[in-house]
C-alpha atoms as one frame of an Amber mdcrd trajectory, in Angstrom:
protein
-175.272  21.418 101.195-171.992  20.452  99.536-169.150  19.334 101.761-165.540
  20.355 101.268-163.861  17.280 102.699-161.328  17.073  99.874-160.409  20.757
 100.223-160.011  20.466 103.991-157.911  17.307 103.584-155.758  19.089 100.990
-155.324  22.023 103.355-154.180  19.804 106.203-151.759  17.951 103.910-150.487
  21.222 102.349-151.552  19.873  98.955-152.881  23.065  97.504-152.266  22.678
  93.793-155.632  23.559  92.296-156.037  24.359  88.617-158.122  27.307  87.519
-160.651  26.714  84.774-160.096  28.514  81.466-163.628  29.909  81.552-162.962
  31.601  84.905-159.697  33.083  83.652-161.324  34.428  80.490-164.239  35.835
  82.465-161.993  37.718  84.911-159.141  38.856  82.691-161.421  40.426  80.086
-161.670  43.385  82.463-157.909  44.054  82.292-157.131  43.867  78.569-155.668
  47.374  78.352-153.259  46.672  81.224-151.433  43.941  79.296-150.385  45.865
  76.172-146.578  45.791  75.693-146.085  44.021  79.024-144.133  40.975  80.151
-146.473  38.604  82.000-145.027  36.071  84.429-146.999  33.055  85.623-144.589
  31.760  88.259-146.743  29.018  89.758-147.989  27.436  86.541-146.990  24.175
  84.925-147.163  25.159  81.253-148.206  21.628  80.259-151.497  21.945  82.160
-151.898  25.598  83.189-154.920  27.396  81.835-153.243  30.713  82.640-150.435
  29.821  80.220-152.974  28.589  77.701-155.044  31.783  77.971-152.079  34.115
  77.499-150.597  32.078  74.642-153.925  31.950  72.795-154.526  35.675  73.357
-150.928  36.876  73.004-151.460  39.095  69.947-154.975  40.140  70.977-153.647
  41.438  74.308-150.537  42.919  72.695-148.140  41.148  75.072-144.397  41.610
  74.787-143.501  38.285  76.412-145.020  35.497  78.484-142.889  33.622  81.013
-144.169  30.572  82.855-142.421  28.476  85.494-143.547  25.824  87.917-142.387
  23.895  90.912-140.979  20.507  89.977-143.348  17.599  90.200-143.070  15.993
  93.619-145.261  13.044  92.762-147.179  11.886  89.782-150.907  12.379  90.088
-153.862  12.641  87.769-153.179  16.341  87.125-149.432  16.211  86.490-148.088
  15.541  83.022-144.436  15.735  84.001-142.393  12.794  82.800-139.397  13.992
  84.794-138.867  15.590  88.157-137.183  18.716  86.783-138.715  22.168  87.045
-139.398  23.716  83.661-140.207  27.082  82.229-141.306  28.547  78.930-140.723
  31.946  77.395-143.205  32.755  74.651-142.895  35.792  72.408-145.710  35.197
  69.963-145.642  33.880  66.459-143.126  34.545  63.745-144.023  34.336  60.070
-142.250  31.425  58.431-141.170  31.047  54.812-144.648  29.922  53.858-147.075
  32.770  54.450-149.876  30.422  55.492-147.888  28.850  58.347-146.784  30.414
  61.586-143.767  29.288  63.596-144.061  29.587  67.355-141.432  31.559  69.242
-141.600  29.349  72.325-138.448  28.609  74.277-138.618  25.726  76.778-135.944
  25.756  79.461-135.062  23.701  82.512-134.540  25.382  85.836-131.448  24.528
  87.840-133.424  24.480  91.076-136.841  23.208  92.021-138.833  26.084  90.484
-139.942  27.523  93.822-141.117  31.113  93.317-138.706  32.108  96.116-135.615
  30.685  94.370-132.934  33.008  92.994-133.541  31.995  89.377-137.310  32.545
  89.654-136.710  35.919  91.313-134.503  36.886  88.344-137.410  36.045  86.039
-139.754  37.984  88.325-137.558  41.058  87.905-138.181  40.923  84.126-141.948
  40.908  84.572-144.343  43.813  84.493-147.359  41.836  85.723-147.658  38.526
  87.586-150.787  36.455  87.014-151.307  33.091  88.689-153.020  30.944  91.277
-150.306  30.705  93.972-150.107  27.986  96.625-152.650  28.923  99.272-150.402
  27.717 102.084-147.734  30.252 101.005-150.121  33.073 100.095-148.807  35.634
 102.592-145.199  35.000 101.639-146.125  35.093  97.954-147.853  38.467  98.175
-145.022  39.869 100.319-142.552  38.977  97.564-144.668  40.713  94.894-144.832
  43.842  97.029-141.109  43.704  97.808-140.311  43.674  94.073-142.992  46.287
  93.320-144.890  44.094  90.858-148.397  44.548  89.579-150.363  41.362  89.968
-153.617  39.511  89.459-153.704  36.443  91.650-156.388  34.080  92.839-156.610
  33.291  96.492-158.872  32.180  99.258-161.457  34.856 100.042-160.297  34.743
 103.675-156.961  36.182 102.502-158.477  39.676 102.575-158.489  39.400 106.365
-154.707  38.804 106.545-152.965  41.794 108.048-150.389  41.695 105.197-153.177
  42.038 102.638-155.329  44.480 104.556
């Protein structure tokens, strides 16, 4: 039987930054294709340099018929094997697909990278302003803030697809 020592240690230390595999995202989101057409998707807990959610939506932008993809993340607190941040500033990206360039065979990306004034916390005023633009939120939020995260999505009346601990269904806020 496999042991979850690293997960339990991460839980105790409130280190709950776990990356979702692209295969799992593709496998789950294929069921919701029609729900994304002409929508703004916000991944507000996703470092765009390593997030497979960002990667999935960017690669499938035209296929899904998205209007816009917005991704933000909490600033890197410490360098680790997963982080690719060179700086300790929170970043975001707005992606609106591809735009035909002068040469018909090449495509120019319409990707706008921006720096957040704050730390990129989903509860910050600037991230809430981005949340207000979104039609659907898709991410893997911090498990330690799951209740607060879901409460915010409900408060702003947002549709969402989020990954969480299966025990979250027992939370009174979720139930």
